[in-house]
Every structure is written in structure tokens, then in C-alpha cells.
Amino acid sequence: MKKNEVEDIPINSSMAPTEEEMKNLGKEMEQMKSKKELAENNKTPDPKQEKNPN
């Protein structure tokens, strides 16, 4: 794994740098509605988060 030379932390850990933050992020993601759930509520998913919006 490549490390950041200045802070000696993994470069890929910018989203959740600590285990506690990773657990909290996982809890938040569990609460997010799926595309199907959004469609059932007549809502549209965020198009910026779609890999292939077409």
C-alpha cells in the first residue's frame, strides 16, 4: 500500500481515515435508500452519482 510520506497515512483513506469514521460512514450508508426505494417514492437518484446515467 502506498503511503503519504508527510503524514504516513494511506493515500486512499481520505473518505474515512479512522476506523471510527469508517463505522459511522457505514451506518450512514445503511440508511441511504436504493434506486428502487427512491423510485417507489417518486424520487430520482442523484445523477452525478450515476456511472452510466443513460
mmCIF file of C-alpha atoms in Angstrom:
data_model
loop_
_atom_site.group_PDB
_atom_site.id
_atom_site.type_symbol
_atom_site.label_atom_id
_atom_site.label_comp_id
_atom_site.label_asym_id
_atom_site.label_seq_id
_atom_site.Cartn_x
_atom_site.Cartn_y
_atom_site.Cartn_z
ATOM 1 C CA MET A 1 0.000 0.000 0.000
ATOM 2 C CA LYS A 2 1.367 3.417 -0.960
ATOM 3 C CA LYS A 3 1.777 5.810 1.969
ATOM 4 C CA ASN A 4 1.701 9.567 2.171
ATOM 5 C CA GLU A 5 5.288 10.492 3.050
ATOM 6 C CA VAL A 6 4.317 13.582 5.070
ATOM 7 C CA GLU A 7 1.727 12.069 7.414
ATOM 8 C CA ASP A 8 2.468 8.354 6.929
ATOM 9 C CA ILE A 9 -1.194 7.515 6.275
ATOM 10 C CA PRO A 10 -2.566 5.537 3.340
ATOM 11 C CA ILE A 11 -3.356 7.806 0.378
ATOM 12 C CA ASN A 12 -6.685 6.045 -0.246
ATOM 13 C CA SER A 13 -8.091 6.795 3.230
ATOM 14 C CA SER A 14 -9.366 10.301 2.576
ATOM 15 C CA MET A 15 -13.030 9.285 2.849
ATOM 16 C CA ALA A 16 -12.749 7.665 6.281
ATOM 17 C CA PRO A 17 -9.242 7.961 7.759
ATOM 18 C CA THR A 18 -10.039 6.272 11.082
ATOM 19 C CA GLU A 19 -11.843 3.063 11.962
ATOM 20 C CA GLU A 20 -14.454 5.016 13.946
ATOM 21 C CA GLU A 21 -15.210 7.265 10.973
ATOM 22 C CA MET A 22 -15.422 4.187 8.728
ATOM 23 C CA LYS A 23 -18.004 2.611 11.059
ATOM 24 C CA ASN A 24 -20.017 5.849 11.128
ATOM 25 C CA LEU A 25 -19.894 6.110 7.344
ATOM 26 C CA GLY A 26 -21.129 2.518 7.075
ATOM 27 C CA LYS A 27 -24.075 3.335 9.352
ATOM 28 C CA GLU A 28 -24.924 6.368 7.201
ATOM 29 C CA MET A 29 -24.741 4.299 4.025
ATOM 30 C CA GLU A 30 -27.051 1.637 5.506
ATOM 31 C CA GLN A 31 -29.699 4.349 5.938
ATOM 32 C CA MET A 32 -29.477 5.502 2.309
ATOM 33 C CA LYS A 33 -32.331 4.454 0.065
ATOM 34 C CA SER A 34 -31.709 2.308 -3.005
ATOM 35 C CA LYS A 35 -32.685 3.346 -6.541
ATOM 36 C CA LYS A 36 -35.708 1.053 -6.281
ATOM 37 C CA GLU A 37 -36.825 2.600 -2.982
ATOM 38 C CA LEU A 38 -36.409 6.104 -4.418
ATOM 39 C CA ALA A 39 -38.467 5.159 -7.493
ATOM 40 C CA GLU A 40 -41.236 3.758 -5.271
ATOM 41 C CA ASN A 41 -41.425 7.173 -3.597
ATOM 42 C CA ASN A 42 -41.423 9.019 -6.957
ATOM 43 C CA LYS A 43 -37.937 10.370 -6.340
ATOM 44 C CA THR A 44 -34.910 10.395 -8.624
ATOM 45 C CA PRO A 45 -31.381 9.366 -7.605
ATOM 46 C CA ASP A 46 -28.631 11.978 -7.850
ATOM 47 C CA PRO A 47 -27.454 11.846 -11.490
ATOM 48 C CA LYS A 48 -23.926 12.932 -10.510
ATOM 49 C CA GLN A 49 -23.533 9.648 -8.633
ATOM 50 C CA GLU A 50 -24.618 7.544 -11.598
ATOM 51 C CA LYS A 51 -21.795 5.873 -13.528
ATOM 52 C CA ASN A 52 -23.971 5.433 -16.614
ATOM 53 C CA PRO A 53 -26.937 7.804 -16.293
ATOM 54 C CA ASN A 54 -28.458 6.716 -19.632
#
